[in-house]
Amino acid sequence: MSRAAPTTADALVFFGATGDLAYKKIFPSLQSMVKRGHLDLPVIGVAKAGWGLEQFRSRARDSLEKHGGFDAQAGSQLLGLLRYVDGDYGEASTFAALRQTLGAAQRPMHYLAIPPVLFPKVVEQLVAAGCTQGARVVVEKPFGHDEASATALNEVLLASFDEAHI
């Protein structure tokens, strides 16, 4: 009897980690997932803010305090799961640092909480850095600004990810 390959993500990477969406919605959602026992893996934020890990954790804690309440246990656990990669989405060095931060992770989930115009650039860099093998990608809406741009974005994603992993 053969075993199916594991499908559960072993790391969560989210792009746009220092933006408003992360601050108002993503960090509180992640804390809720931790609280419910649905999140216990590295959470890697990627953005270009000139920050280090401690500034990133401070931003996350501030987010939780202002947008839903800091839960001592779940919030502290989430802060411990956080990792941070600072860099430009157009630079290969950012994605080399991401690959290094992923460590042994083989099934990362990449959440693109960034403007759709950046999706192709990020996906190309993920491919070049070897971060798409076994990975999934989640894109934040809006998905383009019209049918033509949505179709073009879909083509970029399908060239790099199996449809079942989008």
GROMACS .gro file of C-alpha atoms in nm, residues 73-133:
model
   61
   73GLN     CA    1  -0.095   3.237   2.505
   74ALA     CA    2  -0.187   3.238   2.135
   75GLY     CA    3  -0.029   3.578   2.067
   76SER     CA    4   0.296   3.479   2.231
   77GLN     CA    5   0.300   3.151   2.039
   78LEU     CA    6   0.240   3.337   1.711
   79LEU     CA    7   0.519   3.584   1.784
   80GLY     CA    8   0.750   3.287   1.838
   81LEU     CA    9   0.654   3.140   1.499
   82LEU     CA   10   0.733   3.460   1.310
   83ARG     CA   11   1.034   3.494   1.083
   84TYR     CA   12   1.113   3.791   0.860
   85VAL     CA   13   1.284   3.847   0.527
   86ASP     CA   14   1.342   4.210   0.433
   87GLY     CA   15   1.404   4.292   0.069
   88ASP     CA   16   1.282   4.407  -0.268
   89TYR     CA   17   1.056   4.168  -0.463
   90GLY     CA   18   1.264   4.232  -0.775
   91GLU     CA   19   1.591   4.124  -0.616
   92ALA     CA   20   1.711   3.764  -0.633
   93SER     CA   21   1.886   3.813  -0.298
   94THR     CA   22   1.549   3.856  -0.126
   95PHE     CA   23   1.436   3.519  -0.253
   96ALA     CA   24   1.769   3.354  -0.174
   97ALA     CA   25   1.719   3.476   0.184
   98LEU     CA   26   1.364   3.338   0.177
   99ARG     CA   27   1.490   3.000   0.053
  100GLN     CA   28   1.740   2.998   0.340
  101THR     CA   29   1.475   3.099   0.594
  102LEU     CA   30   1.248   2.819   0.470
  103GLY     CA   31   1.518   2.573   0.576
  104ALA     CA   32   1.393   2.216   0.541
  105ALA     CA   33   1.036   2.319   0.452
  106GLN     CA   34   0.921   2.130   0.143
  107ARG     CA   35   0.556   2.237   0.116
  108PRO     CA   36   0.538   2.610   0.182
  109MET     CA   37   0.223   2.808   0.123
  110HIS     CA   38   0.293   3.146  -0.035
  111TYR     CA   39   0.024   3.405   0.037
  112LEU     CA   40   0.047   3.707  -0.191
  113ALA     CA   41  -0.109   3.995   0.005
  114ILE     CA   42   0.036   4.240  -0.246
  115PRO     CA   43  -0.097   4.438  -0.543
  116PRO     CA   44  -0.173   4.214  -0.844
  117VAL     CA   45   0.083   4.401  -1.056
  118LEU     CA   46   0.353   4.241  -0.836
  119PHE     CA   47   0.226   3.881  -0.869
  120PRO     CA   48   0.429   3.798  -1.185
  121LYS     CA   49   0.751   3.941  -1.042
  122VAL     CA   50   0.714   3.751  -0.714
  123VAL     CA   51   0.619   3.424  -0.884
  124GLU     CA   52   0.917   3.450  -1.122
  125GLN     CA   53   1.150   3.508  -0.828
  126LEU     CA   54   0.998   3.218  -0.632
  127VAL     CA   55   1.061   2.988  -0.929
  128ALA     CA   56   1.418   3.112  -0.976
  129ALA     CA   57   1.497   3.060  -0.606
  130GLY     CA   58   1.357   2.707  -0.600
  131CYS     CA   59   1.067   2.798  -0.371
  132THR     CA   60   0.780   2.654  -0.577
  133GLN     CA   61   0.852   2.280  -0.572
   0.00000   0.00000   0.00000
